[in-house]
CSV table of C-alpha atoms (C1' of nucleotides) in Angstrom, one decimal:
chain,number,residue,atom,x,y,z
A,1,MET,CA,-36.8,27.8,17.9
A,2,ALA,CA,-34.7,30.8,19.2
A,3,LEU,CA,-31.0,30.7,19.2
A,4,ILE,CA,-30.3,30.8,22.9
A,5,GLY,CA,-26.7,29.8,23.8
A,6,ARG,CA,-23.5,28.2,22.7
A,7,ASN,CA,-22.2,25.2,24.4
A,8,ALA,CA,-18.6,24.2,25.5
A,9,ALA,CA,-17.9,22.8,22.0
A,10,GLY,CA,-18.9,26.2,20.6
A,11,LYS,CA,-21.9,24.7,19.1
A,12,THR,CA,-25.1,26.6,19.3
A,13,ALA,CA,-27.7,25.3,21.7
A,14,GLN,CA,-31.3,25.8,20.8
A,15,LEU,CA,-34.2,26.1,23.4
A,16,ASP,CA,-37.8,26.4,22.5
A,17,ASP,CA,-40.5,27.0,25.0
A,18,VAL,CA,-41.3,23.4,25.4
A,19,SER,CA,-37.7,22.7,26.6
A,20,LYS,CA,-37.8,25.7,28.8
A,21,LYS,CA,-40.9,24.4,30.4
A,22,ILE,CA,-39.5,20.9,30.9
A,23,ILE,CA,-36.5,22.6,32.7
A,24,GLU,CA,-38.9,24.5,34.9
A,25,GLN,CA,-40.7,21.3,35.8
A,26,LEU,CA,-37.3,19.7,36.8
A,27,GLN,CA,-36.3,22.9,38.6
A,28,ALA,CA,-39.4,22.4,40.7
A,29,ASP,CA,-38.7,18.8,41.5
A,30,GLY,CA,-35.8,17.0,39.8
A,31,ARG,CA,-37.5,13.4,40.5
A,32,ARG,CA,-40.7,14.3,38.6
A,33,SER,CA,-41.5,11.6,36.1
A,34,TYR,CA,-41.1,12.0,32.4
A,35,ALA,CA,-44.7,11.0,32.0
A,36,GLU,CA,-45.9,13.6,34.4
A,37,ILE,CA,-43.7,16.4,32.7
A,38,GLY,CA,-45.1,15.3,29.5
A,39,LYS,CA,-48.7,15.9,30.4
A,40,ALA,CA,-47.7,19.3,31.8
A,41,VAL,CA,-46.0,20.4,28.5
A,42,GLY,CA,-48.1,18.4,26.0
A,43,LEU,CA,-45.5,15.9,24.8
A,44,SER,CA,-45.2,12.0,25.0
A,45,GLU,CA,-43.1,10.5,27.7
A,46,ALA,CA,-40.6,9.4,25.1
A,47,ALA,CA,-40.1,12.8,23.7
A,48,VAL,CA,-39.5,14.3,27.0
A,49,ARG,CA,-36.9,11.8,27.9
A,50,GLN,CA,-35.1,12.5,24.6
A,51,ARG,CA,-35.0,16.2,25.2
A,52,VAL,CA,-33.8,15.9,28.9
A,53,GLN,CA,-31.1,13.4,27.6
A,54,LYS,CA,-30.1,16.1,25.0
A,55,LEU,CA,-30.1,18.9,27.5
A,56,THR,CA,-28.0,17.0,29.9
A,57,ASP,CA,-25.5,15.8,27.2
A,58,ALA,CA,-25.0,19.2,26.0
A,59,GLY,CA,-24.5,20.5,29.6
A,60,VAL,CA,-27.3,22.8,29.4
A,61,MET,CA,-28.9,21.3,32.4
A,62,GLN,CA,-28.2,18.7,35.1
A,63,VAL,CA,-30.3,17.1,37.7
A,64,VAL,CA,-28.5,16.9,41.1
A,65,ALA,CA,-29.1,16.9,44.9
A,66,VAL,CA,-28.2,20.1,46.6
A,67,THR,CA,-27.8,20.2,50.4
A,68,ASP,CA,-28.2,22.8,53.0
A,69,PRO,CA,-24.8,23.2,54.7
A,70,MET,CA,-26.3,24.6,57.9
A,71,GLN,CA,-28.2,21.5,58.5
A,72,LEU,CA,-25.3,19.4,57.9
A,73,GLY,CA,-23.1,20.9,60.6
A,74,PHE,CA,-21.4,23.4,58.5
A,75,TYR,CA,-22.4,26.6,60.5
A,76,ARG,CA,-19.8,28.9,59.0
A,77,GLN,CA,-19.9,30.0,55.3
A,78,ALA,CA,-17.9,32.8,54.0
A,79,MET,CA,-17.0,34.7,50.5
A,80,ILE,CA,-13.4,35.5,50.3
A,81,GLY,CA,-12.2,38.1,47.9
A,82,ILE,CA,-8.6,37.5,46.7
A,83,ARG,CA,-6.2,40.0,45.2
A,84,ALA,CA,-3.5,38.0,43.4
A,85,THR,CA,-0.4,38.2,41.2
A,86,GLY,CA,0.5,35.8,38.5
A,87,ASP,CA,-1.9,33.5,36.6
A,88,THR,CA,-5.2,33.5,38.4
A,89,ARG,CA,-6.3,30.3,36.4
A,90,VAL,CA,-3.5,28.5,38.2
A,91,LEU,CA,-4.6,29.8,41.5
A,92,ALA,CA,-8.3,29.1,40.7
A,93,GLU,CA,-7.2,25.3,40.0
A,94,GLN,CA,-5.5,25.1,43.4
A,95,LEU,CA,-8.3,26.8,45.2
A,96,SER,CA,-10.8,24.4,43.7
A,97,ALA,CA,-8.8,21.5,45.1
A,98,ILE,CA,-9.5,22.6,48.8
A,99,PRO,CA,-12.6,20.4,50.0
A,100,ALA,CA,-14.0,23.4,51.9
A,101,VAL,CA,-14.1,25.6,48.8
A,102,ASP,CA,-17.3,25.1,46.8
A,103,TYR,CA,-17.3,28.1,44.5
A,104,VAL,CA,-14.4,29.7,42.5
A,105,VAL,CA,-14.8,32.6,40.1
A,106,LEU,CA,-12.3,34.7,38.3
A,107,THR,CA,-13.5,38.4,38.4
A,108,ALA,CA,-12.7,41.8,37.1
A,109,GLY,CA,-12.7,44.6,39.8
A,110,SER,CA,-11.0,45.1,43.1
A,111,PHE,CA,-10.5,41.3,43.5
A,112,ASP,CA,-9.1,38.8,41.0
A,113,LEU,CA,-10.9,35.8,42.5
A,114,LEU,CA,-13.9,35.1,44.7
A,115,VAL,CA,-14.3,32.0,46.4
A,116,GLU,CA,-17.1,30.6,48.7
A,117,VAL,CA,-16.0,28.4,51.6
A,118,VAL,CA,-18.1,26.1,53.8
A,119,CYS,CA,-16.7,25.5,57.3
A,120,GLU,CA,-17.9,23.7,60.4
A,121,ASP,CA,-16.9,26.6,62.6
A,122,ASP,CA,-14.8,29.7,63.0
A,123,ASP,CA,-11.7,27.9,63.9
A,124,GLU,CA,-11.9,25.8,60.7
A,125,LEU,CA,-12.3,29.1,58.8
A,126,ILE,CA,-9.3,30.6,60.4
A,127,THR,CA,-7.2,27.6,59.8
A,128,LEU,CA,-8.5,27.5,56.0
A,129,LEU,CA,-7.5,31.2,55.5
A,130,ASN,CA,-4.2,31.0,56.9
A,131,SER,CA,-2.9,27.5,56.1
A,132,GLN,CA,-4.6,26.9,52.9
A,133,ILE,CA,-5.6,30.1,51.1
A,134,ARG,CA,-3.3,32.9,52.1
A,135,SER,CA,-0.2,30.6,51.9
A,136,LEU,CA,-0.8,29.9,48.3
A,137,ASP,CA,1.8,31.3,45.9
A,138,GLY,CA,0.3,34.5,44.2
A,139,VAL,CA,-2.2,35.5,46.7
A,140,SER,CA,-1.4,39.1,47.8
A,141,SER,CA,-4.3,39.7,50.1
A,142,THR,CA,-7.7,38.5,51.1
A,143,GLU,CA,-10.8,39.9,52.4
A,144,THR,CA,-13.4,37.8,54.1
A,145,PHE,CA,-17.2,38.4,54.2
A,146,VAL,CA,-18.6,36.1,56.8
A,147,TYR,CA,-22.2,35.0,56.1
A,148,LEU,CA,-24.6,36.2,58.6
A,149,LYS,CA,-27.7,34.8,56.6
A,150,LEU,CA,-27.9,33.2,53.3
A,151,HIS,CA,-31.2,34.9,52.3
A,152,LYS,CA,-32.0,33.2,49.0
A,153,GLN,CA,-30.5,31.0,46.5
A,154,PHE,CA,-32.2,30.3,43.2
A,155,TYR,CA,-31.5,27.6,40.8
A,156,ASN,CA,-33.7,28.8,38.1
A,157,TRP,CA,-31.1,30.6,36.0
A,158,GLY,CA,-32.2,31.0,32.3
A,159,THR,CA,-35.7,30.5,32.7
A,160,ARG,CA,-36.8,33.4,34.7
U,1,MET,CA,-25.6,8.1,64.4
U,2,ALA,CA,-23.8,11.4,64.8
U,3,LEU,CA,-25.8,14.6,65.5
U,4,ILE,CA,-25.1,16.7,62.5
U,5,GLY,CA,-27.4,19.6,62.2
U,6,ARG,CA,-30.5,21.5,63.2
U,7,ASN,CA,-33.4,22.0,60.9
U,8,ALA,CA,-35.8,25.0,60.3
U,9,ALA,CA,-38.1,23.9,63.2
U,10,GLY,CA,-35.1,23.7,65.4
U,11,LYS,CA,-35.2,19.9,65.6
U,12,THR,CA,-32.1,18.1,65.3
U,13,ALA,CA,-31.2,16.4,62.1
U,14,GLN,CA,-29.1,13.2,62.2
U,15,LEU,CA,-27.1,11.9,59.4
U,16,ASP,CA,-25.5,8.4,59.4
U,17,ASP,CA,-23.0,7.2,56.9
U,18,VAL,CA,-25.7,5.6,54.9
U,19,SER,CA,-27.7,8.9,54.4
U,20,LYS,CA,-24.4,10.6,53.5
U,21,LYS,CA,-23.9,7.9,50.8
U,22,ILE,CA,-27.4,8.2,49.5
U,23,ILE,CA,-26.8,12.0,49.1
U,24,GLU,CA,-23.6,11.4,47.4
U,25,GLN,CA,-25.4,9.1,44.9
U,26,LEU,CA,-27.9,11.7,44.3
U,27,GLN,CA,-25.3,14.5,43.9
U,28,ALA,CA,-23.8,12.4,41.1
U,29,ASP,CA,-27.1,11.8,39.4
U,30,GLY,CA,-30.3,13.1,40.8
U,31,ARG,CA,-32.4,10.7,38.7
U,32,ARG,CA,-30.7,7.5,39.8
U,33,SER,CA,-33.3,4.9,40.9
U,34,TYR,CA,-33.9,4.2,44.4
U,35,ALA,CA,-33.2,0.5,43.7
U,36,GLU,CA,-29.8,1.3,42.1
U,37,ILE,CA,-28.9,3.5,45.1
U,38,GLY,CA,-30.0,0.7,47.5
U,39,LYS,CA,-27.6,-1.7,45.7
U,40,ALA,CA,-24.7,0.9,46.1
U,41,VAL,CA,-25.4,1.5,49.8
U,42,GLY,CA,-26.6,-1.9,50.9
U,43,LEU,CA,-30.3,-1.1,51.7
U,44,SER,CA,-33.7,-2.1,50.2
U,45,GLU,CA,-35.4,0.2,47.7
U,46,ALA,CA,-38.2,0.9,50.1
U,47,ALA,CA,-35.6,2.0,52.7
U,48,VAL,CA,-33.8,4.3,50.4
U,49,ARG,CA,-37.1,5.8,49.4
U,50,GLN,CA,-38.0,6.6,53.0
U,51,ARG,CA,-34.6,8.1,53.8
U,52,VAL,CA,-34.8,10.3,50.7
U,53,GLN,CA,-38.3,11.4,51.7
U,54,LYS,CA,-37.3,12.3,55.1
U,55,LEU,CA,-34.3,14.2,54.1
U,56,THR,CA,-36.4,16.1,51.5
U,57,ASP,CA,-39.0,16.9,53.9
U,58,ALA,CA,-36.4,18.1,56.6
U,59,GLY,CA,-35.0,20.3,54.0
U,60,VAL,CA,-31.6,18.8,54.3
U,61,MET,CA,-31.5,17.9,50.7
U,62,GLN,CA,-33.5,18.5,47.5
U,63,VAL,CA,-33.2,17.1,44.0
U,64,VAL,CA,-33.4,20.0,41.4
U,65,ALA,CA,-32.3,20.8,37.9
U,66,VAL,CA,-29.4,23.4,37.7
U,67,THR,CA,-28.7,25.0,34.5
U,68,ASP,CA,-25.7,26.7,33.0
U,69,PRO,CA,-26.5,30.5,32.4
U,70,MET,CA,-23.8,30.8,29.6
U,71,GLN,CA,-25.5,28.1,27.7
U,72,LEU,CA,-28.9,29.9,28.0
U,73,GLY,CA,-27.9,33.1,26.7
U,74,PHE,CA,-26.8,34.8,30.0
U,75,TYR,CA,-23.4,36.0,29.1
U,76,ARG,CA,-22.8,38.3,31.8
U,77,GLN,CA,-22.8,37.4,35.5
U,78,ALA,CA,-21.4,39.5,38.4
U,79,MET,CA,-21.1,39.6,42.2
U,80,ILE,CA,-22.3,42.9,43.7
U,81,GLY,CA,-21.1,44.0,47.1
U,82,ILE,CA,-23.5,46.5,48.6
U,83,ARG,CA,-22.9,48.8,51.6
U,84,ALA,CA,-26.3,49.7,53.2
U,85,THR,CA,-28.0,51.7,55.9
U,86,GLY,CA,-31.1,50.5,57.7
U,87,ASP,CA,-32.6,47.0,57.9
U,88,THR,CA,-30.5,44.7,55.5
U,89,ARG,CA,-33.1,42.2,55.9
U,90,VAL,CA,-35.6,44.4,54.1
U,91,LEU,CA,-33.1,45.1,51.4
U,92,ALA,CA,-32.5,41.5,51.1
U,93,GLU,CA,-36.2,40.8,50.5
U,94,GLN,CA,-36.3,43.6,47.8
U,95,LEU,CA,-33.1,42.3,46.0
U,96,SER,CA,-34.5,38.7,45.9
U,97,ALA,CA,-37.5,39.9,44.1
U,98,ILE,CA,-35.5,41.1,41.2
U,99,PRO,CA,-35.4,38.4,38.5
U,100,ALA,CA,-31.8,38.7,37.4
U,101,VAL,CA,-30.8,38.2,41.2
U,102,ASP,CA,-30.1,34.7,41.9
U,103,TYR,CA,-28.2,34.7,45.2
U,104,VAL,CA,-28.5,37.1,48.1
U,105,VAL,CA,-26.5,37.0,51.4
U,106,LEU,CA,-26.1,39.2,54.4
U,107,THR,CA,-22.4,39.4,55.4
U,108,ALA,CA,-20.3,40.8,57.9
U,109,GLY,CA,-17.2,42.8,56.6
U,110,SER,CA,-16.8,45.6,54.3
U,111,PHE,CA,-20.1,44.9,52.6
U,112,ASP,CA,-23.5,44.5,54.1
U,113,LEU,CA,-24.8,42.3,51.4
U,114,LEU,CA,-23.6,40.1,48.5
U,115,VAL,CA,-25.9,39.5,45.5
U,116,GLU,CA,-25.0,37.5,42.4
U,117,VAL,CA,-26.8,38.6,39.3
U,118,VAL,CA,-27.3,36.8,35.8
U,119,CYS,CA,-27.7,39.1,32.8
U,120,GLU,CA,-27.8,38.7,29.1
U,121,ASP,CA,-25.3,41.3,28.4
U,122,ASP,CA,-23.5,44.5,29.8
U,123,ASP,CA,-26.3,46.8,28.9
U,124,GLU,CA,-28.8,44.7,31.2
U,125,LEU,CA,-26.3,44.7,34.0
U,126,ILE,CA,-25.8,48.5,33.8
U,127,THR,CA,-29.5,49.0,33.7
U,128,LEU,CA,-30.0,46.5,36.5
U,129,LEU,CA,-27.3,48.3,38.7
U,130,ASN,CA,-28.7,51.7,38.2
U,131,SER,CA,-32.4,51.2,38.0
U,132,GLN,CA,-33.1,48.2,40.1
U,133,ILE,CA,-30.3,48.1,42.7
U,134,ARG,CA,-28.6,51.5,43.4
U,135,SER,CA,-32.0,53.1,43.5
U,136,LEU,CA,-33.2,51.0,46.4
U,137,ASP,CA,-33.8,52.7,49.7
U,138,GLY,CA,-30.9,52.1,52.0
U,139,VAL,CA,-28.3,51.3,49.4
U,140,SER,CA,-25.2,53.5,50.1
U,141,SER,CA,-22.8,52.2,47.6
U,142,THR,CA,-22.1,49.1,45.5
U,143,GLU,CA,-19.1,47.4,44.0
U,144,THR,CA,-19.4,45.2,41.0
U,145,PHE,CA,-17.2,42.2,40.3
U,146,VAL,CA,-17.8,41.0,36.8
U,147,TYR,CA,-17.3,37.4,36.2
U,148,LEU,CA,-14.4,36.6,33.8
U,149,LYS,CA,-14.7,32.9,34.3
U,150,LEU,CA,-16.8,30.7,36.6
U,151,HIS,CA,-14.0,28.2,37.4
U,152,LYS,CA,-15.9,25.7,39.4
U,153,GLN,CA,-19.2,25.2,41.3
U,154,PHE,CA,-19.7,22.4,43.6
U,155,TYR,CA,-23.0,21.1,44.9
U,156,ASN,CA,-21.4,18.6,47.4
U,157,TRP,CA,-21.8,20.7,50.5
U,158,GLY,CA,-21.8,18.6,53.6
U,159,THR,CA,-20.6,15.3,52.3
U,160,ARG,CA,-17.0,16.4,51.4
M,1,DA,C1',-38.5,15.0,16.2
M,2,DG,C1',-42.4,12.8,17.2
M,3,DT,C1',-45.9,8.7,18.5
M,4,DG,C1',-47.6,4.1,20.1
M,5,DA,C1',-47.3,-0.5,22.1
M,6,DA,C1',-45.3,-4.2,24.7
M,7,DA,C1',-41.9,-6.0,28.1
M,8,DC,C1',-39.4,-4.7,31.6
M,9,DG,C1',-38.3,-2.3,35.8
M,10,DA,C1',-39.2,1.2,39.2
M,11,DC,C1',-42.3,3.1,42.6
M,12,DC,C1',-45.6,3.0,46.3
M,13,DG,C1',-48.6,1.3,50.1
M,14,DT,C1',-49.0,-1.9,53.4
M,15,DA,C1',-47.9,-5.7,56.5
M,16,DG,C1',-45.0,-7.5,59.5
M,17,DA,C1',-40.3,-8.2,62.0
D,1,DT,C1',-36.3,1.7,60.8
D,2,DC,C1',-35.9,-2.0,58.0
D,3,DT,C1',-37.6,-6.1,54.6
D,4,DA,C1',-41.0,-8.3,51.6
D,5,DC,C1',-44.4,-8.4,48.5
D,6,DG,C1',-48.1,-7.1,45.0
D,7,DG,C1',-50.4,-3.5,42.4
D,8,DT,C1',-49.7,0.3,39.7
D,9,DC,C1',-47.2,3.4,37.0
D,10,DG,C1',-42.9,4.8,34.7
D,11,DT,C1',-39.4,3.5,31.4
D,12,DT,C1',-37.2,1.3,27.7
D,13,DT,C1',-36.9,-0.4,23.1
D,14,DC,C1',-38.5,-0.7,18.8
D,15,DA,C1',-41.2,-0.1,14.7
D,16,DC,C1',-43.4,3.5,12.4
D,17,DT,C1',-44.5,8.3,10.8
DNA sequence: AGTGAAACGACCGTAGA
DNA sequence: TCTACGGTCGTTTCACT
C-alpha cells in the first residue's frame, strides 16, 4: 500500500491498486453493484462494500448525481475572476451562499478568487454580477469569462 | 410539466417537480435505492427507476464517483487562462487529451480558454505548463492561478 | 481485512390500467 | 406514465479465518 494522501483530520489515507480500481468502476457508473465491482477487481462483495464505506467516510470519494446545466435551462455559465481586499475567506463564504455560484476557489495570481456561476440567461448574469457579487464588501474588481462551450469535464481526479 | 432544456440531439427535455426531487435525492446520495427515493417523492420503485433511466439516457444527469484530489496526493491544482490564435476547438481537443487536465472551457473575454489542472506538486505543474501546454500550436500566452484553497464545489446545478 | 452463508430487501421485466 | 407482482440478484448481518 502506497501512502497517497492526507485527510481532513490530518490522518494519512492509503490507497492500493484495488481501491483505485473500485473508484474507477464507480467513476464509470456510480450505481454499479458491489457484486459486479467485486468480480471486476477480484474481491468479495462484502469486501468491496467495506472499502467503499471507508473511502466515503474518509471523504476520499463520494457517489453523487451530476447534472448538465444546459439541459436544465441554465444556458449561461461564466467564470468570474475577483480582485479583493481584506479576508478572502470571508468573501468566499459569502459567495458560496449565492445559489447561482457553484464553485469558489481562493487563488494566487492576478485574481484572489475564481467563482463559477450558472445562470438562466444573460439578464440573470448581469443582475448577479451587479447586485450580488460586485456589491459585496471587499470586492475591488471583477472580470467575467462567459462560457462559449464547456468542452470537457472529468471526474476522474486521482486515478488518471 | 415545464419545458426546461434541450438535449444533445436537439430534442426538448422536460422536467417536472418529481424528477427534480429525484435528482435532489441522488445528488445527496448517488447510491440511494429506488425504493427509498420512491417513498420520498411519492412514486413506486419502478416509476423512479424508469425516470432515472430516462434522465440518464438523455444526458440530463449521471451518477458518478467524484474524488478529492488533495486526498489522493494531488496537492497542486490551478486554473490556467489561455490566450490563443487559430481554432480554439482544436486546442481544446489537444488540452483535453492531457491527463492532468480535468476541465476545459472555451470562453469569451480576455482568455480564449480556461483549463483546470491537477498536479502532484509544483514541479509537475511547471513541467506541464512548459512542455505540454505552452508548447501547443496556437497558444499565445498563459496566466496561471494556483489554487490556495478550494472553498466549495457544488454538484447541484439545475435544482437549486 | 477478508470469506461464506442465510435472511432480507432491491432490482428488473412484464402485464395491465 | 404509472402500479402491481414474481423471479432473480444484490445487500446485510454474522460467524469464522
